[in-house]
Short mmCIF file of C-alpha atoms and ligand atoms in Angstrom, two decimals:
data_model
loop_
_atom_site.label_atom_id
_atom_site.label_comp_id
_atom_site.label_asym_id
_atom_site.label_seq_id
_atom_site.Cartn_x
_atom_site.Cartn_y
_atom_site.Cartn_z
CA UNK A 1 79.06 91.23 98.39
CA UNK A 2 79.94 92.31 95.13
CA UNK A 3 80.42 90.31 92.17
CA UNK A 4 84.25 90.24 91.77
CA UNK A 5 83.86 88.69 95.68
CA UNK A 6 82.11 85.92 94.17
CA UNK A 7 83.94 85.38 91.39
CA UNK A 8 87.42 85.58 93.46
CA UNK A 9 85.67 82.83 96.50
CA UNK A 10 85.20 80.50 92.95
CA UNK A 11 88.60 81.17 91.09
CA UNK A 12 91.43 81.89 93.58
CA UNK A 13 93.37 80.01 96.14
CA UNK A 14 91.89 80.94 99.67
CA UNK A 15 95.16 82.00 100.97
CA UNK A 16 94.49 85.63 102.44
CA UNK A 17 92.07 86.50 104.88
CA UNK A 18 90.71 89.33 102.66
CA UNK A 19 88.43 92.69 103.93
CA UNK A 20 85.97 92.52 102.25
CA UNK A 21 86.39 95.89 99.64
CA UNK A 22 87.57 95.62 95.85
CA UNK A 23 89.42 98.62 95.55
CA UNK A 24 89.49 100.53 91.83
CA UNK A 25 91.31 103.66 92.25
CA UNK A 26 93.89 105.21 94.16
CA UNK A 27 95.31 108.68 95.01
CA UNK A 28 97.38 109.87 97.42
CA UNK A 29 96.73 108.30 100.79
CA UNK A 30 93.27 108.19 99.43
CA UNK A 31 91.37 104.48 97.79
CA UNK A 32 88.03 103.70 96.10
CA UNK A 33 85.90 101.08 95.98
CA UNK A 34 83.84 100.21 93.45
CA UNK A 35 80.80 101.67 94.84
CA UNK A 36 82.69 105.17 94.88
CA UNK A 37 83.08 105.34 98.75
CA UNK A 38 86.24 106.60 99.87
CA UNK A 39 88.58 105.42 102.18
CA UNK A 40 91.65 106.93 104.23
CA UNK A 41 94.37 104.08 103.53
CA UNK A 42 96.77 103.32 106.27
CA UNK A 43 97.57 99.60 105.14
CA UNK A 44 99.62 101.42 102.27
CA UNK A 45 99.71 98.14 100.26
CA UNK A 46 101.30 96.63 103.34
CA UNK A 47 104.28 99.11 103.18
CA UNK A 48 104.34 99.50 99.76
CA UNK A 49 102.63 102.69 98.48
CA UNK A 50 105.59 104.96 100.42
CA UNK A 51 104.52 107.98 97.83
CA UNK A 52 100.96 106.78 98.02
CA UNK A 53 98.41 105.90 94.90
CA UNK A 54 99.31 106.70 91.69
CA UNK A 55 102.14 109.45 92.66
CA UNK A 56 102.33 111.88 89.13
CA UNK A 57 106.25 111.12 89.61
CA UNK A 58 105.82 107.68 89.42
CA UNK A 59 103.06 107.49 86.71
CA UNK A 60 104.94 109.49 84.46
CA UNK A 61 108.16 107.37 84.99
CA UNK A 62 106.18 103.87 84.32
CA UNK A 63 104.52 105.71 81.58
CA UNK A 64 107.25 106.92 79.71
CA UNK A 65 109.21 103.80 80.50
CA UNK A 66 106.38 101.58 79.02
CA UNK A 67 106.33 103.39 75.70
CA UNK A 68 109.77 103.20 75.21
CA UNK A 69 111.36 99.29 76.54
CA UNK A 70 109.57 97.46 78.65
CA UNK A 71 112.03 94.20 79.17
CA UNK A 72 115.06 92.86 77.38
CA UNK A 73 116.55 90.20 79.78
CA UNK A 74 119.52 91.12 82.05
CA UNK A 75 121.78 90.03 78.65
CA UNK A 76 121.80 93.70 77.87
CA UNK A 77 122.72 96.47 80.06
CA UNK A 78 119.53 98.76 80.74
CA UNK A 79 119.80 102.89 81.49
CA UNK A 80 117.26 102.46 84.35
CA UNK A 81 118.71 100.05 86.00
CA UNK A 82 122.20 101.65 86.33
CA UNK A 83 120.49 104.32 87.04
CA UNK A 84 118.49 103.38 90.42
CA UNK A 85 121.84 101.33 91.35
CA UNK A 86 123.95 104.14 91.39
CA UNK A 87 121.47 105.96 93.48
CA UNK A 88 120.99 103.34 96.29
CA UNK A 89 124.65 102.69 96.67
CA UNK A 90 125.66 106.78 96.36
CA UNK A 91 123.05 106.80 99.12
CA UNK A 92 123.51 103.85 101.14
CA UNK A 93 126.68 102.39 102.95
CA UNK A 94 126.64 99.27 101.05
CA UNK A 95 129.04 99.11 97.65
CA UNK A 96 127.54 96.78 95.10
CA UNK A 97 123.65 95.77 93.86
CA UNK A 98 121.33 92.69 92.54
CA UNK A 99 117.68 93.23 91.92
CA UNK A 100 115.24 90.99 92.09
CA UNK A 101 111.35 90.44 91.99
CA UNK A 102 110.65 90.18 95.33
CA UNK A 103 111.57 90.45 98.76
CA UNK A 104 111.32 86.55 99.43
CA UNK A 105 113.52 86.65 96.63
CA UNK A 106 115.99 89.48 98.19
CA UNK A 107 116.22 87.40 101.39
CA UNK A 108 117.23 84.24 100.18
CA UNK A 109 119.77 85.77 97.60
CA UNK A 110 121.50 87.42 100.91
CA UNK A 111 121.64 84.05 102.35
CA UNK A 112 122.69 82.87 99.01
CA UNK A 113 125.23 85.42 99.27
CA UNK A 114 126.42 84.66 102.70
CA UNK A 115 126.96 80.54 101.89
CA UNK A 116 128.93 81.71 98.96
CA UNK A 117 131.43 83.71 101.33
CA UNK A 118 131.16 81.03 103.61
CA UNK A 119 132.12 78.72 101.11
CA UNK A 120 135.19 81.56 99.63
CA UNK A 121 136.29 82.94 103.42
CA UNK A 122 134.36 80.80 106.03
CA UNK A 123 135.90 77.13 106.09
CA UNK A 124 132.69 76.24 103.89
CA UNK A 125 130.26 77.42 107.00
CA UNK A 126 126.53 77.94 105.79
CA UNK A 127 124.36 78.67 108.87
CA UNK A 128 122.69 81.72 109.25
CA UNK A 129 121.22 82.60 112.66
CA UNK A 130 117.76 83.96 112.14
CA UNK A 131 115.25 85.84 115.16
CA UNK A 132 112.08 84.00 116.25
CA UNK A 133 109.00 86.09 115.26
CA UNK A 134 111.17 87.88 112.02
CA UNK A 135 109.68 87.47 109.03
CA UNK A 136 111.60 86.94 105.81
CA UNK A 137 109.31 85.31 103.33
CA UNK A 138 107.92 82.89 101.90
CA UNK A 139 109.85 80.39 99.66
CA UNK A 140 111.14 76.97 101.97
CA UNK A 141 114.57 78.24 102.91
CA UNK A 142 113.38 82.08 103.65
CA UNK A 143 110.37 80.02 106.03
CA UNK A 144 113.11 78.01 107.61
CA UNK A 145 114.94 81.49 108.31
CA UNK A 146 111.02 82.77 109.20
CA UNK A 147 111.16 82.20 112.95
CA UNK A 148 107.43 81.71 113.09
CA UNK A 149 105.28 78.29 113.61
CA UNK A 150 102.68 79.27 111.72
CA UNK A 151 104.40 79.45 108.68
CA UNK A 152 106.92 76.75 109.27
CA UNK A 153 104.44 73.64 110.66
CA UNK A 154 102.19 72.90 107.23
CA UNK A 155 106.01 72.88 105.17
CA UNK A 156 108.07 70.59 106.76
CA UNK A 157 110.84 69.25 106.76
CA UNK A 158 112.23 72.74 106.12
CA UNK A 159 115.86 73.20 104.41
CA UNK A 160 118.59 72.85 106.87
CA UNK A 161 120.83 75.90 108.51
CA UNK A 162 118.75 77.90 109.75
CA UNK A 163 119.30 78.74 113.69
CA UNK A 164 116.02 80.57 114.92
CA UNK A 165 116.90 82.59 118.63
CA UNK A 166 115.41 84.99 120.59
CA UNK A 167 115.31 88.51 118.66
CA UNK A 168 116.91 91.36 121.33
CA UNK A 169 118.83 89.37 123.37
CA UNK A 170 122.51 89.28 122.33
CA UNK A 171 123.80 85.82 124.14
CA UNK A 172 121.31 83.84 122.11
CA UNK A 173 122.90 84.61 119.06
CA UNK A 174 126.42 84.01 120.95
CA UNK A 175 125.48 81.08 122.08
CA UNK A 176 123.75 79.87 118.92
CA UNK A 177 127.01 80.37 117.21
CA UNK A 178 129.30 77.60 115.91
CA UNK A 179 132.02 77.12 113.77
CA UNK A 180 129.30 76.17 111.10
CA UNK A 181 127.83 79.67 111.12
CA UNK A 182 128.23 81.98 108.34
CA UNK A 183 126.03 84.85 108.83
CA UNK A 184 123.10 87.01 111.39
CA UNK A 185 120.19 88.31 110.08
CA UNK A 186 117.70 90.14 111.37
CA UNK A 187 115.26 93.01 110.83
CA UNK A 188 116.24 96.58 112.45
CA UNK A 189 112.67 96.39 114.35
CA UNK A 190 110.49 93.63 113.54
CA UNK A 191 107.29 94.36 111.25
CA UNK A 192 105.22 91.05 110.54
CA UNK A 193 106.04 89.83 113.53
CA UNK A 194 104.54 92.49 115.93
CA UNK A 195 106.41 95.71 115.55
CA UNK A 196 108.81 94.94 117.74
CA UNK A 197 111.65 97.47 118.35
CA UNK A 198 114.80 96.29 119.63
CA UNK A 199 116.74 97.68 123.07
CA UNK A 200 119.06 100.34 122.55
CA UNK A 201 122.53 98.76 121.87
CA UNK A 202 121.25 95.12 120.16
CA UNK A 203 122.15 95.89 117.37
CA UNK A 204 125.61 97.57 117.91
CA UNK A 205 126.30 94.66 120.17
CA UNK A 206 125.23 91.90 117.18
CA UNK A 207 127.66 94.03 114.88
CA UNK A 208 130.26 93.80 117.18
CA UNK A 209 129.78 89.89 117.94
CA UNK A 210 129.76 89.30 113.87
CA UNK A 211 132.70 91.63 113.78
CA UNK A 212 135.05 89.45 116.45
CA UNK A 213 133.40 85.94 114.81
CA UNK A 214 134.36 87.27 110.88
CA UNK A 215 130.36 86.32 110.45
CA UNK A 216 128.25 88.65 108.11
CA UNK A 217 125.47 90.89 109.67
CA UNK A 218 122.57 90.77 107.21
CA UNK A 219 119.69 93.37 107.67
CA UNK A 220 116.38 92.41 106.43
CA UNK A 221 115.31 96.46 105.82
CA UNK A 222 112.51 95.31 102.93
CA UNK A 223 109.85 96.72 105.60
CA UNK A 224 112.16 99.45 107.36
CA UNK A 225 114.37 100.97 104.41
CA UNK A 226 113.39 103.87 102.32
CA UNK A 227 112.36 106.19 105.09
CA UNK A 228 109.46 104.01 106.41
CA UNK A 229 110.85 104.83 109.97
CA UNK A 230 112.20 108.21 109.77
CA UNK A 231 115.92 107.77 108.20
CA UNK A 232 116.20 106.12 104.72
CA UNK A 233 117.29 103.36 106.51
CA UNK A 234 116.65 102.14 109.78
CA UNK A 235 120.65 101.02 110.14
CA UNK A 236 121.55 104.80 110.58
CA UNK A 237 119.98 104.75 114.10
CA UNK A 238 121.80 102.43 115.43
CA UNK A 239 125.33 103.67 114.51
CA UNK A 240 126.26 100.65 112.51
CA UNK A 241 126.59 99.29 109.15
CA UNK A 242 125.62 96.20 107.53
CA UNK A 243 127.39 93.79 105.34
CA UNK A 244 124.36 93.07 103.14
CA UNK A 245 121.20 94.31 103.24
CA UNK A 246 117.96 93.94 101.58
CA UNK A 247 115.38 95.90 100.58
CA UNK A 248 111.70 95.68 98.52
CA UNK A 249 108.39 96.89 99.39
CA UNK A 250 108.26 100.64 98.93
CA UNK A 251 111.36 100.65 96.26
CA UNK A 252 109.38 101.17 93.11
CA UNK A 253 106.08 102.27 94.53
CA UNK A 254 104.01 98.99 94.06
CA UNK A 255 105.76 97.87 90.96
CA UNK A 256 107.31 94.57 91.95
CA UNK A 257 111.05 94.68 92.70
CA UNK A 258 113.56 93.63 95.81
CA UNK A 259 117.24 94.05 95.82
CA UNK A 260 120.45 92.86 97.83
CA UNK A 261 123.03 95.07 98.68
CA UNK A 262 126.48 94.32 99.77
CA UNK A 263 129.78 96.04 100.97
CA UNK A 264 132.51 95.26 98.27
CA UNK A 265 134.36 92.56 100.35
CA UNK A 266 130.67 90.67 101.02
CA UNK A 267 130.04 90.79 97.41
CA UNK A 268 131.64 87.60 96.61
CA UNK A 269 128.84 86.29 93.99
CA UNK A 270 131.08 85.91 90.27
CA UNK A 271 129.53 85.56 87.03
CA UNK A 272 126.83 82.63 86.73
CA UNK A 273 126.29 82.19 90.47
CA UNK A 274 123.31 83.98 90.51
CA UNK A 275 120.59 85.57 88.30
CA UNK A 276 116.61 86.57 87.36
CA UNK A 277 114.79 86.87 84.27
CA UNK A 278 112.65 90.25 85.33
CA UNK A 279 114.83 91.15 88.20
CA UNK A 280 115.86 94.99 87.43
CA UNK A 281 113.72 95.24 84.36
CA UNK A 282 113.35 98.88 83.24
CA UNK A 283 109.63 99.43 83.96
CA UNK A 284 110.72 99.07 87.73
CA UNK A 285 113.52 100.50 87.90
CA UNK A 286 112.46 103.56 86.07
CA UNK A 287 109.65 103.66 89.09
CA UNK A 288 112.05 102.91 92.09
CA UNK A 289 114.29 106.25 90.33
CA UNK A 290 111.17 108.38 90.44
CA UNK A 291 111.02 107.15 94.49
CA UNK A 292 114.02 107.49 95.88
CA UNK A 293 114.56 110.75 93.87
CA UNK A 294 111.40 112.26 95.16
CA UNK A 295 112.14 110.73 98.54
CA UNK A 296 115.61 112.06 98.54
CA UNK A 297 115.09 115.64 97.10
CA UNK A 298 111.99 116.23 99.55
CA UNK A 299 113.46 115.18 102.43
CA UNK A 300 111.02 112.12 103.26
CA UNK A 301 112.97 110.77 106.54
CA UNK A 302 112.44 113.95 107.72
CA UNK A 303 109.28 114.48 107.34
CA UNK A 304 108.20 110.95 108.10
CA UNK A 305 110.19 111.66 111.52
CA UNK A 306 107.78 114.63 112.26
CA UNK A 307 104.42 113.08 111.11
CA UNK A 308 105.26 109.86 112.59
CA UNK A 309 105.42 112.08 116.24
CA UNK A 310 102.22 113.38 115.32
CA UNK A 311 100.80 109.82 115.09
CA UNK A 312 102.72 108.56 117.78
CA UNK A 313 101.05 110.92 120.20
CA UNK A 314 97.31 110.46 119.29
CA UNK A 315 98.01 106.67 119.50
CA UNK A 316 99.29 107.53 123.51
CA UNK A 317 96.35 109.41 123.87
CA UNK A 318 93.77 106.53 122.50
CA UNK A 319 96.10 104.47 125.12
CA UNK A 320 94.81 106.66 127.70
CA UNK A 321 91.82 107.13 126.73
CA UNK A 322 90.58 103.44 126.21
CA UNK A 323 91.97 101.09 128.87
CA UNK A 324 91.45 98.00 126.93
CA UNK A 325 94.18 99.03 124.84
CA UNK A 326 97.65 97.68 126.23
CA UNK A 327 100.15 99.25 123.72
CA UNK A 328 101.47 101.85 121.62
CA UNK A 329 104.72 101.25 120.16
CA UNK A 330 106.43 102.58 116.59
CA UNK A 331 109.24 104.08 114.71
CA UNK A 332 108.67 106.68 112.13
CA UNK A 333 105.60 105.52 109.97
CA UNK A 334 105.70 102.19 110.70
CA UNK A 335 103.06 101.99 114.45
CA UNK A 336 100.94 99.24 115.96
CA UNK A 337 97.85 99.34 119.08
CA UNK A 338 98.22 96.26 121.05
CA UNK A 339 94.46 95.56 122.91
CA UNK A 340 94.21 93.09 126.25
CA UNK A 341 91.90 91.01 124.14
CA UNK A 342 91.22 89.79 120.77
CA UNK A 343 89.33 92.59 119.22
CA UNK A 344 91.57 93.60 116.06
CA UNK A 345 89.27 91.81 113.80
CA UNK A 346 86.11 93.99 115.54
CA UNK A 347 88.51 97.34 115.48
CA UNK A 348 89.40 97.08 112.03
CA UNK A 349 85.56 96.65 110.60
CA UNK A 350 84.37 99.66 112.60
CA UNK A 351 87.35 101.58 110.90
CA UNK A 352 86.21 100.49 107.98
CA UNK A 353 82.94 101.64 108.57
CA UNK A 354 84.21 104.78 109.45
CA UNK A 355 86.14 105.29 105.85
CA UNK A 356 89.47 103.99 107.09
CA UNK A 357 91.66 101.19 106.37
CA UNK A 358 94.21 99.45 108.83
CA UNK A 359 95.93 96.36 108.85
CA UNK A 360 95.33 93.44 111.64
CA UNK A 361 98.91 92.45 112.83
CA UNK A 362 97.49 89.47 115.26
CA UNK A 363 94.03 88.78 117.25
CA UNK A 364 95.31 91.22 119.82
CA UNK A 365 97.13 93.91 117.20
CA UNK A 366 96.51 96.54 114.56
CA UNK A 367 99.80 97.74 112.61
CA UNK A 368 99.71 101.36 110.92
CA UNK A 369 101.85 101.50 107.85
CA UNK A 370 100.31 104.75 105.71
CA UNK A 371 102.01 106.12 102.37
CA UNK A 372 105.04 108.36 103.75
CA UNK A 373 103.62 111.58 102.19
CA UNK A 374 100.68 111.85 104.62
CA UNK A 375 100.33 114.90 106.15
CA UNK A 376 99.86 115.46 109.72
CA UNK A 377 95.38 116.13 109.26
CA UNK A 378 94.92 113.28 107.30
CA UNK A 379 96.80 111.39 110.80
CA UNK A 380 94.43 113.37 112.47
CA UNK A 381 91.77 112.58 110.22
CA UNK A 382 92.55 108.80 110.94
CA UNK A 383 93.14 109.25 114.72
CA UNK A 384 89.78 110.46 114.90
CA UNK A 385 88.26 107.26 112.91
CA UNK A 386 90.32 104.73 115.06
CA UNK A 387 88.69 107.33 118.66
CA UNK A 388 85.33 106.20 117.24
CA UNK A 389 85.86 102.72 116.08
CA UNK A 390 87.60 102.15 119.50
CA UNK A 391 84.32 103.40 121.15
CA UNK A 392 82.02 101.63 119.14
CA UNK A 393 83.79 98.22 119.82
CA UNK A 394 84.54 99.45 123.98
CA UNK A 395 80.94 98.69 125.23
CA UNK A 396 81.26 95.30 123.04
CA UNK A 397 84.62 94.63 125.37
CA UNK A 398 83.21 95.91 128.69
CA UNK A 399 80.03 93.68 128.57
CA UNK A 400 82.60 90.53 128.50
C1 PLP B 501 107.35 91.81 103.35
C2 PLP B 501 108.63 91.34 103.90
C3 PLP B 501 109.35 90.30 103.29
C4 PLP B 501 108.82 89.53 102.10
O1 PLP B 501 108.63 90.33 100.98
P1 PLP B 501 107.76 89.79 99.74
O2 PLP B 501 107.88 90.90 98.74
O3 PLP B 501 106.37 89.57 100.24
O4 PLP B 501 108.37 88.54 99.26
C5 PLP B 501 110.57 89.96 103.84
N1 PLP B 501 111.07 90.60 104.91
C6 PLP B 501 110.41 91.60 105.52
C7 PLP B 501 111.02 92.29 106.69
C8 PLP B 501 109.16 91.99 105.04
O5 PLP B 501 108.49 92.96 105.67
#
């Protein structure tokens, strides 16, 4: 164990389960530890590195951006943030944006958001019906709307109105609604929570419920948006719009920012009712440009939608191959392998071992989330890490 290991066990709260690898350079879909070996990154900075390390678009933007205003307060109106506004809404269906820091802190402005209607249009209702097994974040009210034990049991009590149902199933939400409710949200497909997609028609059928109710349809897309799973956002698949949506991760490239986004009759926040010191600063703003322009003019979505095939099938065929392996599931970039046991912890060393990094979902799960620009032999170059770790950990399983 190296040094900076040590010093972190000593100094840091123990709140992450870390691998054990202090990384020091970046490039590409490509990381480096501080011994110089070389590693294959799928974990993408959990979503975040959509353009992967240290993209020249994006380190000239920061660069340039940091020699020339690096934070003034929102006070003042900023070039860079108009900037990556106007190109999220001229690209998006929603009307209006609010950046943030975060997307903990995207989440719970939406909700913020939604109360306020409530308050304006709603007969003052303030409950927002949340999915169990979503994941929205992490301050007390975005863990209430977290429908997830595990991160709701050591914080309680938890702020009221919050309803958490079952995620796919259309008369839970009906039935969880009363005249108290203001707002749904829910994740297009749900990341954290297992990569769970959603049946065909959910989601049309939850905008239809919200539309005869006059409730607000809020889509967490902070995991999903910006091409992650093979349309800049994951709404367009489903043929409907949201009233607000939310976005973070990928935005700026690993330069923190989150941002809500609402059609023109949902934005209903007036001046004072809500706010952020750094929240659009210019340094990340000028980086989530450089994305979404890169991702827009080189047709990302598109090409995410024919690499993400590519991985797609070489997971089916490690399916086949390795019967200890339950599932395959995934949209676009965004995958996971299910196993029958509890072997992501063993799968994810021998990957390592092999020069590849991947991301343990649960006991029983790996999620693949790589840097959108991969190209189809790099997945191959991966599939063909995961083929070996999956052998090297497959007499382990048999013997049991
Ligand atoms: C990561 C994530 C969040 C929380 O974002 P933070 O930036 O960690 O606060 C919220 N919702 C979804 C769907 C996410 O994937």
């Amino acid at each position: 164990m190296s040094n900076w290991q040590e010093l972190e066990a000593k100094y840091y709260m123990q709140v992450v389960a870390r691998t054990p690898l202090t990384l020091v350079r970046g490039r590409g879909a490509r990381v480096w530890d501080d011994n110089g070996r070389e590693y294959l990154d799928f974990v993408g900075g959990w979503a975040v590195n959509i353009l992967g390390h240290c993209h020249p678009a994006v380190t000239q933007a920061v660069t340039e951006q940091a020699k020339t205003l690096i934070h003034t307060s929102n006070q003042f109106y900023t070039i860079p943030q108009v900037r990556l506004a106007e190109l999220l809404i001229q690209n998006s269906c929603l009307d209006r944006v609010f950046f943030c820091n975060s997307g903990t802190e995207a989440s719970e402005g939406a909700v913020k958001l939604a109360r306020r209607y409530g308050k304006l249009h709603l007969d003052g209702a303030y409950e927002v019906i949340t999915a169990i097994n979503s994941f929205h974040g992490r301050t007390l009210a975005m863990v209430a709307a977290t429908g997830q034990a595990k991160f709701q049991e050591p914080y309680t009590p938890l702020p009221v109105g919050f309803t958490n149902v079952k995620y796919n199933d259309i008369e839970a939400i009906k039935s969880a609604t009363t005249p108290q409710t203001c707002a749904v949200m829910l994740e297009p497909l749900q990341g954290e929570g297992g990569v769970n997609i959603p049946s065909e028609g959910y989601l049309a059928a939850v905008r239809d419920w919200c539309d005869r109710k006059g409730l607000l349809l809020i889509l967490d897309e902070i995991q999903t948006g910006l091409a992650r799973t093979g349309t800049l956002f994951a709404y367009e698949q489903h043929g409907i719009e949201p009233d607000i949506m939310t976005l973070a991760k990928g935005i700026a490239s690993g330069l923190p920012i989150g941002a809500i986004l609402a059609k023109e009759r949902a934005s209903v926040f007036t001046t004072g009712d809500h706010g952020s010191t750094f929240g659009g600063n210019p340094v990340a703003c000028a980086a989530g440009y450089a994305t979404l322009k890169f991702i827009l003019e080189n047709n990302i979505a598109a090409h995410v939608r024919t690499v993400g095939e590519h991985l797609a099938s070489g997971l089916a065929e490690l399916k086949q191959r390795f019967t200890f392996v339950s599932d395959v599931r995934g949209r676009g970039l965004l995958a996971a392998m299910e196993f029958k046991s509890d072997i992501a912890a063993a799968v994810v060393a021998a990957c390592l071992d092999g020069g590849l990094l991947v991301n343990k979902l649960k006991a029983n799960a790996l999620r693949f989330m790589p840097p959108l620009i991969i190209s189809s032999s790099q997945v191959d170059e991966a599939l063909g890490i995961l083929g070996k770790a999956l052998s090297s950990v497959s007499s382990h399983v048999e013997a049991e």
